XYZ file of C-alpha atoms in Angstrom:
682
model
C 19.293 3.311 -17.563
C 16.440 5.581 -19.338
C 17.571 4.540 -22.554
C 16.084 1.716 -25.030
C 18.048 -1.257 -25.011
C 19.533 -2.220 -28.586
C 17.302 -5.176 -30.402
C 17.898 -6.774 -33.875
C 15.811 -9.323 -35.757
C 17.428 -11.536 -38.241
C 15.782 -12.517 -41.582
C 17.052 -15.039 -44.537
C 16.668 -18.102 -46.056
C 16.411 -21.914 -44.384
C 19.801 -23.348 -43.927
C 21.725 -19.783 -44.675
C 23.119 -19.308 -41.309
C 20.466 -17.063 -39.601
C 20.675 -19.326 -36.079
C 24.706 -19.045 -36.572
C 25.071 -15.871 -36.630
C 22.516 -14.265 -33.872
C 24.492 -17.054 -31.605
C 27.153 -14.577 -31.615
C 25.278 -11.873 -31.413
C 24.175 -11.833 -28.654
C 27.310 -13.055 -27.173
C 28.944 -10.458 -28.605
C 26.430 -7.962 -28.059
C 24.982 -9.252 -23.629
C 21.676 -10.295 -25.585
C 19.193 -13.008 -25.418
C 18.563 -14.551 -27.572
C 14.827 -15.415 -28.923
C 14.656 -17.728 -30.523
C 11.923 -20.602 -30.134
C 14.041 -23.540 -29.460
C 16.227 -22.121 -27.248
C 13.430 -20.422 -25.894
C 11.351 -23.573 -25.091
C 14.423 -25.138 -23.450
C 15.721 -22.612 -21.272
C 11.656 -22.920 -19.792
C 12.240 -27.065 -19.362
C 15.629 -26.449 -17.732
C 14.001 -23.656 -15.478
C 11.369 -26.105 -14.688
C 8.716 -23.105 -15.633
C 5.002 -24.713 -15.586
C 5.247 -23.460 -19.552
C 8.336 -25.682 -19.367
C 6.855 -28.556 -17.687
C 3.661 -28.781 -19.842
C 5.865 -28.823 -23.207
C 8.511 -31.413 -22.021
C 5.278 -33.919 -20.553
C 5.283 -33.670 -24.268
C 8.022 -33.498 -25.878
C 7.600 -36.879 -24.157
C 5.197 -37.740 -25.460
C 6.400 -37.494 -28.892
C 4.113 -34.935 -30.458
C 4.989 -31.670 -32.272
C 5.219 -27.898 -29.386
C 2.211 -26.574 -31.266
C 2.797 -23.361 -32.367
C 0.600 -21.308 -29.816
C 2.832 -22.977 -27.436
C 5.931 -21.233 -29.130
C 3.923 -17.943 -30.441
C 3.526 -17.195 -26.185
C 6.767 -18.819 -25.136
C 8.644 -16.200 -27.504
C 6.033 -12.866 -26.288
C 6.882 -14.609 -22.724
C 10.249 -13.516 -23.588
C 10.387 -11.041 -24.767
C 8.162 -9.525 -22.432
C 11.064 -10.794 -19.134
C 12.632 -8.763 -16.929
C 16.182 -9.809 -19.436
C 15.242 -8.643 -22.133
C 13.757 -5.099 -21.249
C 17.957 -4.881 -19.598
C 19.978 -6.336 -22.472
C 17.328 -6.205 -25.599
C 16.890 -8.879 -28.241
C 18.178 -10.565 -31.319
C 14.730 -12.330 -32.487
C 16.217 -15.752 -34.554
C 13.500 -18.102 -37.104
C 10.404 -15.611 -36.656
C 8.277 -15.154 -38.125
C 8.115 -18.666 -39.624
C 7.228 -21.129 -42.320
C 4.475 -22.599 -40.339
C 0.712 -20.438 -40.537
C -1.293 -23.338 -38.728
C -1.167 -20.733 -35.611
C -0.938 -17.756 -37.010
C 0.115 -16.406 -40.579
C 3.131 -14.616 -41.759
C 1.002 -11.196 -42.133
C 0.225 -11.913 -38.220
C 3.061 -13.287 -37.314
C 5.016 -9.500 -38.866
C 2.094 -7.437 -37.005
C 2.648 -8.868 -34.421
C 6.251 -8.104 -34.282
C 5.086 -4.643 -35.089
C 3.444 -4.092 -31.467
C 5.380 -5.309 -29.626
C 6.790 -3.047 -26.283
C 10.187 -3.884 -27.854
C 10.682 -3.025 -31.788
C 13.610 -4.480 -33.311
C 15.108 -1.615 -34.470
C 17.938 -3.257 -36.751
C 17.089 -5.406 -39.446
C 19.615 -7.705 -40.339
C 19.208 -9.397 -43.583
C 21.213 -12.752 -45.111
C 21.224 -12.952 -48.749
C 22.961 -15.576 -50.668
C 21.187 -17.572 -53.881
C 18.606 -20.581 -54.307
C 22.240 -22.127 -56.017
C 24.277 -21.728 -53.090
C 22.313 -22.103 -50.474
C 20.697 -25.531 -51.468
C 24.392 -26.999 -52.426
C 24.665 -26.191 -48.530
C 22.853 -28.101 -46.627
C 22.472 -30.939 -48.958
C 26.056 -30.746 -47.068
C 24.994 -29.772 -44.274
C 25.749 -32.465 -41.397
C 24.378 -32.851 -36.778
C 26.324 -33.526 -33.807
C 23.202 -35.605 -32.804
C 25.207 -35.655 -28.992
C 25.527 -31.310 -29.076
C 23.143 -30.529 -31.551
C 25.582 -28.478 -33.320
C 25.707 -28.225 -37.524
C 28.501 -28.139 -39.524
C 28.759 -27.541 -43.044
C 30.247 -30.361 -45.324
C 33.390 -27.442 -45.387
C 34.513 -28.134 -41.581
C 34.203 -31.257 -41.306
C 34.751 -32.787 -44.346
C 37.649 -29.265 -45.706
C 39.521 -31.137 -48.606
C 36.679 -32.270 -51.087
C 35.332 -29.335 -52.784
C 31.909 -27.432 -52.855
C 29.950 -27.043 -55.908
C 29.013 -23.420 -55.777
C 26.428 -22.498 -58.187
C 26.082 -19.285 -57.779
C 27.460 -16.891 -59.598
C 31.505 -14.696 -58.735
C 30.887 -11.559 -57.271
C 33.086 -8.623 -58.465
C 35.891 -7.659 -57.098
C 39.036 -6.987 -56.307
C 41.898 -10.507 -57.309
C 42.895 -8.861 -53.273
C 39.543 -8.469 -51.625
C 38.896 -12.278 -53.098
C 42.833 -13.637 -51.728
C 41.868 -11.822 -48.072
C 38.509 -13.487 -48.011
C 40.358 -17.154 -48.777
C 43.023 -16.809 -45.956
C 39.485 -15.931 -43.245
C 37.671 -18.870 -44.555
C 40.806 -21.161 -44.194
C 41.598 -19.321 -40.510
C 37.920 -19.824 -39.998
C 38.488 -23.466 -40.973
C 41.107 -24.295 -39.472
C 40.122 -23.080 -35.922
C 36.938 -25.448 -36.623
C 38.547 -28.448 -37.224
C 36.460 -31.264 -35.561
C 38.012 -34.736 -33.924
C 37.358 -37.783 -35.501
C 35.224 -39.357 -33.094
C 33.056 -35.751 -33.513
C 33.284 -36.422 -37.485
C 32.550 -39.908 -36.503
C 29.046 -39.357 -35.025
C 28.092 -36.495 -37.102
C 24.529 -37.984 -39.475
C 22.132 -35.935 -42.099
C 18.707 -34.621 -41.240
C 15.936 -35.248 -42.909
C 14.669 -31.901 -43.687
C 18.455 -31.191 -45.583
C 17.705 -34.129 -48.143
C 17.980 -31.895 -52.141
C 13.976 -32.489 -52.747
C 12.909 -31.469 -49.408
C 15.730 -28.753 -49.400
C 14.332 -27.760 -52.700
C 10.714 -27.409 -51.608
C 11.321 -25.127 -48.367
C 12.774 -22.094 -50.162
C 9.845 -22.371 -52.485
C 7.163 -22.745 -49.837
C 9.639 -18.911 -48.125
C 9.757 -17.593 -51.229
C 6.171 -17.715 -52.024
C 4.732 -17.601 -48.792
C 7.496 -15.402 -46.568
C 9.459 -13.638 -48.765
C 7.045 -10.631 -50.188
C 6.180 -10.198 -46.458
C 9.101 -9.411 -45.383
C 10.570 -7.479 -48.080
C 7.406 -5.296 -47.580
C 8.397 -4.518 -43.384
C 12.485 -4.146 -44.528
C 11.260 -1.266 -46.812
C 9.038 0.502 -44.542
C 11.963 -0.254 -41.994
C 14.282 3.226 -41.576
C 16.550 1.822 -44.166
C 20.171 2.772 -42.642
C 19.387 0.486 -39.835
C 18.493 -2.804 -42.485
C 21.777 -4.485 -42.678
C 22.108 -6.818 -45.956
C 25.341 -8.941 -45.463
C 26.324 -12.195 -48.814
C 25.238 -15.834 -46.706
C 27.763 -17.015 -49.254
C 30.295 -15.761 -46.512
C 31.975 -18.146 -43.458
C 29.876 -17.362 -40.341
C 33.139 -15.560 -38.646
C 33.291 -13.514 -41.579
C 29.740 -12.436 -41.966
C 29.487 -11.672 -38.236
C 33.420 -9.694 -38.245
C 31.679 -7.747 -41.181
C 28.193 -6.445 -38.934
C 30.329 -5.610 -35.955
C 31.908 -3.359 -38.286
C 28.760 -2.239 -40.105
C 27.314 -1.557 -35.775
C 30.555 -0.095 -35.167
C 29.371 2.653 -37.642
C 25.933 3.648 -35.440
C 26.348 5.327 -31.905
C 25.315 1.780 -29.692
C 26.967 0.515 -27.063
C 25.527 -3.058 -25.635
C 23.963 -3.225 -22.032
C 25.799 -2.415 -18.659
C 26.143 -5.460 -17.392
C 26.444 -5.958 -12.883
C 29.578 -7.677 -12.185
C 29.743 -9.220 -8.722
C 32.120 -7.903 -6.440
C 33.113 -11.132 -3.822
C 34.781 -13.949 -5.430
C 33.571 -16.804 -3.819
C 37.570 -18.066 -3.198
C 38.073 -15.079 -0.971
C 37.297 -13.910 2.470
C 34.200 -13.665 3.330
C 33.316 -9.829 5.388
C 31.703 -11.578 8.616
C 28.097 -10.164 8.510
C 28.103 -7.690 11.508
C 30.668 -5.387 10.336
C 30.077 -1.558 10.015
C 28.644 -0.562 7.188
C 30.973 2.363 5.865
C 33.922 -0.401 6.721
C 31.595 -2.805 4.798
C 31.256 -0.551 1.267
C 35.523 0.849 1.895
C 36.343 -3.238 1.287
C 34.486 -3.656 -1.479
C 35.227 0.055 -3.494
C 38.601 -2.037 -4.920
C 37.219 -5.533 -5.486
C 36.659 -6.188 -9.928
C 38.189 -3.208 -10.888
C 37.191 -1.953 -14.849
C 40.568 0.583 -14.434
C 43.109 1.216 -12.616
C 42.504 3.727 -9.541
C 38.544 3.693 -10.590
C 37.243 2.128 -7.264
C 33.016 1.991 -7.010
C 30.970 4.490 -5.620
C 28.527 4.727 -2.845
C 25.148 5.223 -3.568
C 21.339 5.708 -2.549
C 21.060 2.584 -1.451
C 23.614 2.749 0.357
C 23.802 -0.882 2.847
C 19.459 -1.423 1.850
C 19.207 -4.036 -0.849
C 18.191 -2.706 -3.701
C 15.392 -5.842 -3.919
C 14.246 -5.890 -0.891
C 13.469 -1.694 -1.535
C 11.593 -1.784 -4.352
C 9.235 -4.603 -3.813
C 7.627 -2.362 -0.331
C 10.715 -4.793 2.136
C 12.769 -2.392 4.102
C 15.831 -5.331 3.982
C 20.510 -4.757 5.054
C 22.589 -6.339 2.102
C 24.937 -9.381 2.890
C 28.139 -8.397 2.248
C 28.497 -12.016 0.291
C 25.533 -10.850 -2.741
C 27.487 -7.250 -3.024
C 27.535 -5.700 -7.106
C 28.820 -3.154 -9.198
C 26.376 -2.044 -11.875
C 28.140 1.160 -13.410
C 30.486 3.222 -11.941
C 28.983 2.698 -8.046
C 28.308 -0.578 -5.645
C 25.504 -2.917 -4.568
C 24.579 -5.029 -1.663
C 21.983 -7.189 -1.642
C 19.656 -9.879 0.350
C 20.233 -12.978 -1.214
C 21.223 -14.516 -4.404
C 17.847 -14.689 -5.200
C 17.599 -10.742 -5.721
C 21.715 -11.518 -7.337
C 19.620 -13.187 -10.258
C 16.757 -10.542 -10.912
C 19.519 -8.220 -10.179
C 22.166 -8.640 -13.011
C 19.216 -9.910 -15.228
C 17.338 -6.251 -14.954
C 18.658 -3.810 -12.957
C 16.652 -0.829 -14.405
C 13.281 -1.879 -12.250
C 14.841 -1.503 -9.261
C 17.441 1.762 -9.783
C 14.907 3.965 -11.516
C 13.337 6.560 -9.524
C 11.126 7.030 -7.298
C 13.523 4.799 -6.007
C 14.641 3.922 -3.893
C 11.998 5.209 -1.451
C 11.209 3.914 1.690
C 8.348 0.883 1.748
C 6.170 3.044 3.804
C 5.342 0.548 6.917
C 4.427 3.367 9.473
C 3.182 3.681 12.546
C 1.914 6.552 14.547
C 0.835 7.471 17.619
C 0.187 9.911 20.501
C -1.893 10.639 22.872
C -5.829 11.810 22.126
C -5.413 15.341 20.226
C -2.315 14.974 19.332
C -2.336 15.287 15.745
C -1.799 11.419 14.523
C -4.749 11.470 12.056
C -3.017 14.707 10.397
C -0.526 13.719 10.791
C -0.714 9.935 8.361
C -2.457 11.728 5.808
C 0.582 14.805 5.792
C 2.388 11.257 5.129
C 0.024 9.620 3.299
C -0.094 11.928 0.831
C 3.533 12.380 0.605
C 4.746 8.916 0.082
C 1.363 7.583 -1.849
C 0.489 5.358 0.473
C -2.511 4.278 2.589
C -4.324 5.107 6.347
C -5.607 2.836 7.772
C -7.694 3.858 10.747
C -8.483 0.016 12.866
C -11.118 2.487 14.921
C -13.281 2.691 11.579
C -11.795 -0.955 10.339
C -12.633 -2.886 13.443
C -16.283 -1.482 13.507
C -17.753 -4.256 11.190
C -16.067 -6.714 13.578
C -17.173 -5.604 17.157
C -20.880 -5.050 15.568
C -20.823 -8.521 14.058
C -19.897 -9.949 17.354
C -22.074 -7.123 19.772
C -25.086 -8.519 18.488
C -24.206 -12.560 18.585
C -23.923 -11.201 22.090
C -26.975 -9.669 22.856
C -29.247 -12.527 20.715
C -27.249 -14.805 23.400
C -28.308 -12.850 26.343
C -32.429 -12.935 24.491
C -31.970 -16.712 24.463
C -30.394 -17.107 28.211
C -32.798 -13.753 29.239
C -35.507 -16.206 27.799
C -34.923 -19.489 29.303
C -34.091 -18.183 32.506
C -37.359 -15.747 31.772
C -39.941 -18.075 31.114
C -38.702 -19.934 33.864
C -39.114 -17.416 36.726
C -43.062 -16.158 35.201
C -43.289 -19.796 35.205
C -42.700 -20.324 38.588
C -44.470 -16.866 40.460
C -47.459 -18.073 38.104
C -47.847 -21.775 40.141
C -47.186 -19.725 43.381
C -49.793 -17.145 42.558
C -52.344 -20.513 41.561
C -51.554 -22.502 44.002
C -52.335 -19.851 46.846
C -55.360 -19.181 45.521
C -55.922 -22.196 45.012
C -55.466 -23.120 48.304
C -57.789 -20.200 49.517
C -60.138 -21.517 47.069
C -60.519 -24.769 49.126
C -60.971 -23.572 52.399
C -63.537 -20.848 51.999
C -65.391 -23.816 50.433
C -64.864 -26.052 53.656
C -66.294 -23.109 55.593
C -69.136 -23.032 52.970
C -69.864 -26.861 51.844
C -68.028 -29.056 53.652
C -67.222 -31.977 51.672
C -66.725 -35.442 52.629
C -63.687 -37.683 54.456
C -63.808 -39.966 51.035
C -64.928 -37.208 48.886
C -61.338 -35.942 45.908
C -60.967 -32.901 45.234
C -60.946 -32.605 41.621
C -57.604 -31.223 39.646
C -57.293 -27.853 38.309
C -56.397 -26.745 34.896
C -55.393 -23.120 34.290
C -54.175 -22.357 31.076
C -52.366 -19.405 30.632
C -52.265 -18.105 26.670
C -49.788 -15.298 26.007
C -51.352 -12.640 23.152
C -49.418 -13.388 20.493
C -48.603 -9.441 18.797
C -46.605 -8.450 21.429
C -43.455 -9.801 19.967
C -43.240 -10.228 15.855
C -39.479 -10.594 15.709
C -38.440 -11.953 18.173
C -37.897 -16.028 18.090
C -41.017 -18.655 18.841
C -39.782 -20.117 21.920
C -42.504 -22.524 23.978
C -41.645 -23.898 26.953
C -42.984 -27.346 27.423
C -45.676 -27.453 29.470
C -45.373 -29.006 33.063
C -46.470 -30.287 35.627
C -46.868 -29.425 39.104
C -48.789 -31.754 41.566
C -49.492 -30.090 45.460
C -50.751 -33.172 48.006
C -52.728 -31.992 50.567
C -53.456 -36.081 52.301
C -55.802 -37.157 50.580
C -56.964 -33.761 48.299
C -54.555 -33.089 45.416
C -54.500 -29.820 43.470
C -52.919 -30.246 39.605
C -51.570 -27.285 37.834
C -51.055 -27.219 33.964
C -48.718 -23.878 33.042
C -47.527 -23.321 29.553
C -45.460 -20.147 28.882
C -43.579 -18.860 25.612
C -42.131 -15.856 24.482
C -44.241 -14.604 23.673
C -45.637 -13.815 27.711
C -45.839 -9.970 28.832
C -43.820 -9.868 31.180
C -41.386 -12.840 29.687
C -40.593 -9.722 26.803
C -40.172 -7.416 29.559
C -37.341 -9.422 31.382
C -35.981 -9.837 28.351
C -35.546 -6.903 26.623
C -34.175 -5.085 29.823
C -30.973 -8.021 30.444
C -31.139 -6.367 26.788
C -31.175 -2.765 27.647
C -28.504 -3.488 30.625
C -25.774 -5.635 27.972
C -26.125 -2.976 26.170
C -24.155 -0.945 27.693
C -21.306 -3.660 28.133
C -17.814 -2.853 26.284
C -17.358 -5.655 23.178
C -12.884 -6.785 24.078
C -11.373 -8.568 20.232
C -9.336 -11.442 21.035
C -5.360 -9.771 19.919
C -4.811 -11.561 17.057
C -8.964 -10.801 16.334
C -7.906 -7.357 15.411
C -4.254 -8.421 13.608
C -6.237 -11.270 11.423
C -8.803 -7.989 10.511
C -5.424 -5.224 10.292
C -3.847 -8.393 7.734
C -6.755 -8.364 5.540
C -6.503 -4.400 5.007
C -3.716 -3.883 4.693
C -3.657 -6.460 2.103
C -6.131 -4.980 -0.292
C -4.219 -1.460 0.783
C -0.926 -3.037 -0.835
C -3.205 -5.107 -3.949
C -4.880 -1.122 -4.110
C -1.006 0.906 -4.736
C -0.191 -2.151 -7.146
C -3.552 -1.191 -9.819
C -2.800 1.968 -10.244
C 1.288 0.910 -10.300
C 2.541 -1.538 -11.771
C 6.179 -0.975 -11.466
C 5.148 -0.354 -7.944
C 6.341 -2.643 -4.460
C 4.533 -5.506 -4.174
C 4.329 -4.680 -0.037
C 4.182 -1.476 1.876
C 2.352 1.119 0.800
C -0.254 2.140 4.299
C 0.386 3.975 7.570
C -2.068 2.301 10.505
C -3.186 5.561 12.985
C -2.779 5.087 16.541
C -2.481 1.313 16.118
C -1.064 -1.188 17.838
C -2.800 -0.566 21.439
C -1.807 -3.053 23.034
C 1.087 -5.248 24.273
C -0.696 -8.763 23.040
C -1.611 -6.975 19.838
C 2.190 -6.138 19.635
C 3.318 -9.536 20.407
C 1.056 -10.817 18.030
C 2.260 -8.727 14.538
C 5.654 -9.660 15.672
C 4.529 -13.672 16.108
C 3.120 -13.147 11.891
C 5.880 -11.678 10.915
C 4.122 -8.558 9.964
C 7.550 -5.744 9.914
C 7.054 -2.177 11.010
C 9.575 -0.306 9.454
C 9.430 3.178 11.532
C 7.226 3.976 14.670
C 6.426 8.144 15.515
C 4.807 8.333 18.466
C 3.497 11.747 19.245
C 3.920 13.375 22.667
C 3.166 16.481 24.848
C 6.127 17.757 26.326
C 4.739 21.325 27.783
C 3.902 21.260 31.431
C 1.330 19.868 33.669
C 0.174 18.577 29.247
C -1.029 22.711 28.049
C -0.533 22.055 25.538
C -2.682 19.301 24.433
C -5.212 21.328 27.223
C -5.384 24.240 25.884
C -5.975 23.221 21.761
C -8.949 20.712 23.591
C -10.023 24.260 24.917
C -10.056 25.656 21.382
C -11.783 22.554 19.696
C -14.492 22.981 21.803
C -14.454 26.322 22.647
C -18.770 26.943 22.038
C -20.206 23.710 24.240
C -16.647 23.940 27.237
C -18.120 28.302 26.935
C -21.533 26.914 27.133
C -21.186 24.996 30.238
C -18.582 28.002 31.970
C -21.301 29.903 31.575
C -24.115 27.392 32.683
C -21.929 26.705 36.015
C -21.611 30.892 36.158
C -24.954 31.575 36.539
C -25.781 28.889 38.647
C -22.632 29.899 41.073
C -24.295 33.188 41.262
C -27.879 31.325 42.621
C -26.567 28.936 44.958
C -24.641 32.385 46.342
C -27.911 34.378 46.968
C -29.783 30.933 48.440
C -26.961 30.657 51.077
C -26.904 34.887 51.511
C -30.653 34.402 51.828
C -30.381 31.552 54.011
C -27.120 32.703 56.567
C -30.006 36.321 56.679
C -32.737 34.190 57.428
C -30.859 32.138 60.501
C -28.867 35.399 61.712
C -32.584 36.532 61.900
C -34.075 33.058 63.329
C -31.794 33.025 66.245
C -32.475 36.479 66.757
C -35.737 36.482 66.747
C -34.516 33.314 69.629
C -32.713 35.682 71.617
C -35.679 37.913 71.471
C -37.980 35.652 72.675
C -35.988 33.923 75.768
C -35.140 37.808 77.021
C -38.996 38.251 76.564
C -39.063 34.920 78.447
C -36.957 36.205 81.199
C -37.921 39.464 81.964
C -41.581 37.864 81.571
C -40.633 35.072 84.075
C -38.713 38.521 86.933
C -41.427 39.855 86.176
C -43.503 37.201 87.743
C -41.413 36.571 90.387
C -41.282 40.207 91.648
C -46.135 39.601 90.741
C -45.126 36.839 93.263
C -43.652 38.626 95.691
C -45.871 40.958 96.178
C -43.711 44.236 94.490
C -44.808 46.507 92.595
C -45.058 46.004 88.722
C -44.878 48.502 86.366
C -46.068 48.200 82.514
C -43.387 50.222 80.286
C -41.972 47.062 79.562
C -45.083 45.241 78.796
C -44.953 48.047 76.219
C -41.978 48.207 75.061
C -42.301 43.994 74.214
C -45.114 44.748 72.357
C -43.686 47.449 70.622
C -41.883 45.341 69.601
C -43.751 42.699 68.649
C -45.513 44.381 66.448
C -42.107 45.294 64.816
C -40.867 42.270 64.750
C -44.328 41.596 63.044
C -43.796 44.578 60.328
C -40.202 42.757 59.110
C -41.015 39.565 58.984
C -44.110 40.647 56.333
C -42.167 43.125 54.705
C -39.917 40.845 54.016
C -42.913 38.234 53.099
């Protein structure tokens, strides 16, 4: 998985057989053929954005611009399938220099992330190449090009090149292989009948084409090949047939320690009985293990992904795979979630299997009571999995402030309107009362004729403009009130605006009261803000790691809090992989109570000290009150006893009995004692 895929570039004169050899090698090596014509045709077939543009250009009868062709090639080189399987570059650099010069094209190849490892140079003499190209024909139906040796093997061909030296036996073997090749490619008569000759295969064009190649490209390619590692430069004789060239190339490549990229294999055939989706994971993997075995008794092994889809997991979604999408790669089996995921995995499984995969997409919710450690746990998990913590209390605060501002503005508008009406009514009532009192006084002092109408009294009340500079000016339209008493009428016009002192006072009082009201947002608003925060978090994750997951990488701190918020999340399709709930399982919640105490120990101890001091003072006050109460009761009892003795003494006096003063003296002494005690207490 960490090894670089083997990449090839095939160079040679135009018509030397580069494309045919590249196609055979791509089929044998299981790598991608990067040819401008092939790449453009693939884009048109797949109806990609650039493919549609290219199709429109071709439909107008125009040629594909060189700049667009270069973009097609570069996009193919950077594609996922090339990153895993490697490529064979054909027909590039090209003779056309409308977009890039040949030197710039070679520099572009050198700067690619996946540079060619092998250079395959097909060498053929000019005369031999001219003879071959002049005799070529093309099948307009299939687009295949055939040499004269294939469509007319009985006709002898001229060979203007020098004969190579070698043993006669080797020449005979090559001739036999050529005969076998020709026999294998024998064409049906209908194909031969519809073949035509291309304009570029005319003698004059072929000769000029070879001259342009030698003057514009050959020297630059020779310098490029000279700078390349010579052990990875393979030169082939272009006079040999395509099959012989292919076999010779494969034998040369066998000398290197090279292996084609491993190809994923579909385990479930369409003809086999499909396994149910509800099948247990162990049973599913046990059923897939013996399918499509590469060797007897070598079953596919389970991977670390189990039944989870590697493609979905790498993209940030935790999805279970389905039995019909089972795939084997190297020595393990994987279960994918859909046909699209299978296509992505078949193109390039590396990006889904290399570390840090498999890793959870990190879509978590951490909730629990206050001071249970939710935020600390969120940050520890975020540090472990390189995720972002979303504190909804902080994220939603701007929205709450916005709604609060709207609410206060609405309260202000309503309060101004109501205050103007109230103040206007109160002032009118005052003026009416004053006017009525004034009329009564005037009639008593200066009686007026009955037929004379009272003059209207106009009072204008204007507020000072400097009371509230920041408030919107809102002026109430003047209203008129007419009071009629018989034939006399008094008309009052009162003008009150938002800057009147009484109005300002009432509005400020209403706003202060409204500030204490809690702002409540709809669950949809919370989820909208949360989705924006998740989107920003995922963009931030992808900016840090371009190969990172498309989704996930966030942890919600104590959110959602209500059932309605959960329901809206489910309706929006926001899935949570795991929910972590913290709870205090100690008796009576003592653990969190103690934690709360230690976090606020200073303030709590201070309040406890203040409470104890207050309790001591309160106890002293109660004791003093109790002592005074007892003394008062004792005094009252003594006073009652004194009065009883006084009454008894008076009764004796009234009865004429003799009364001694000893009791009075004792009583006076007792009174003095009580007075002295009270003085000492004070």
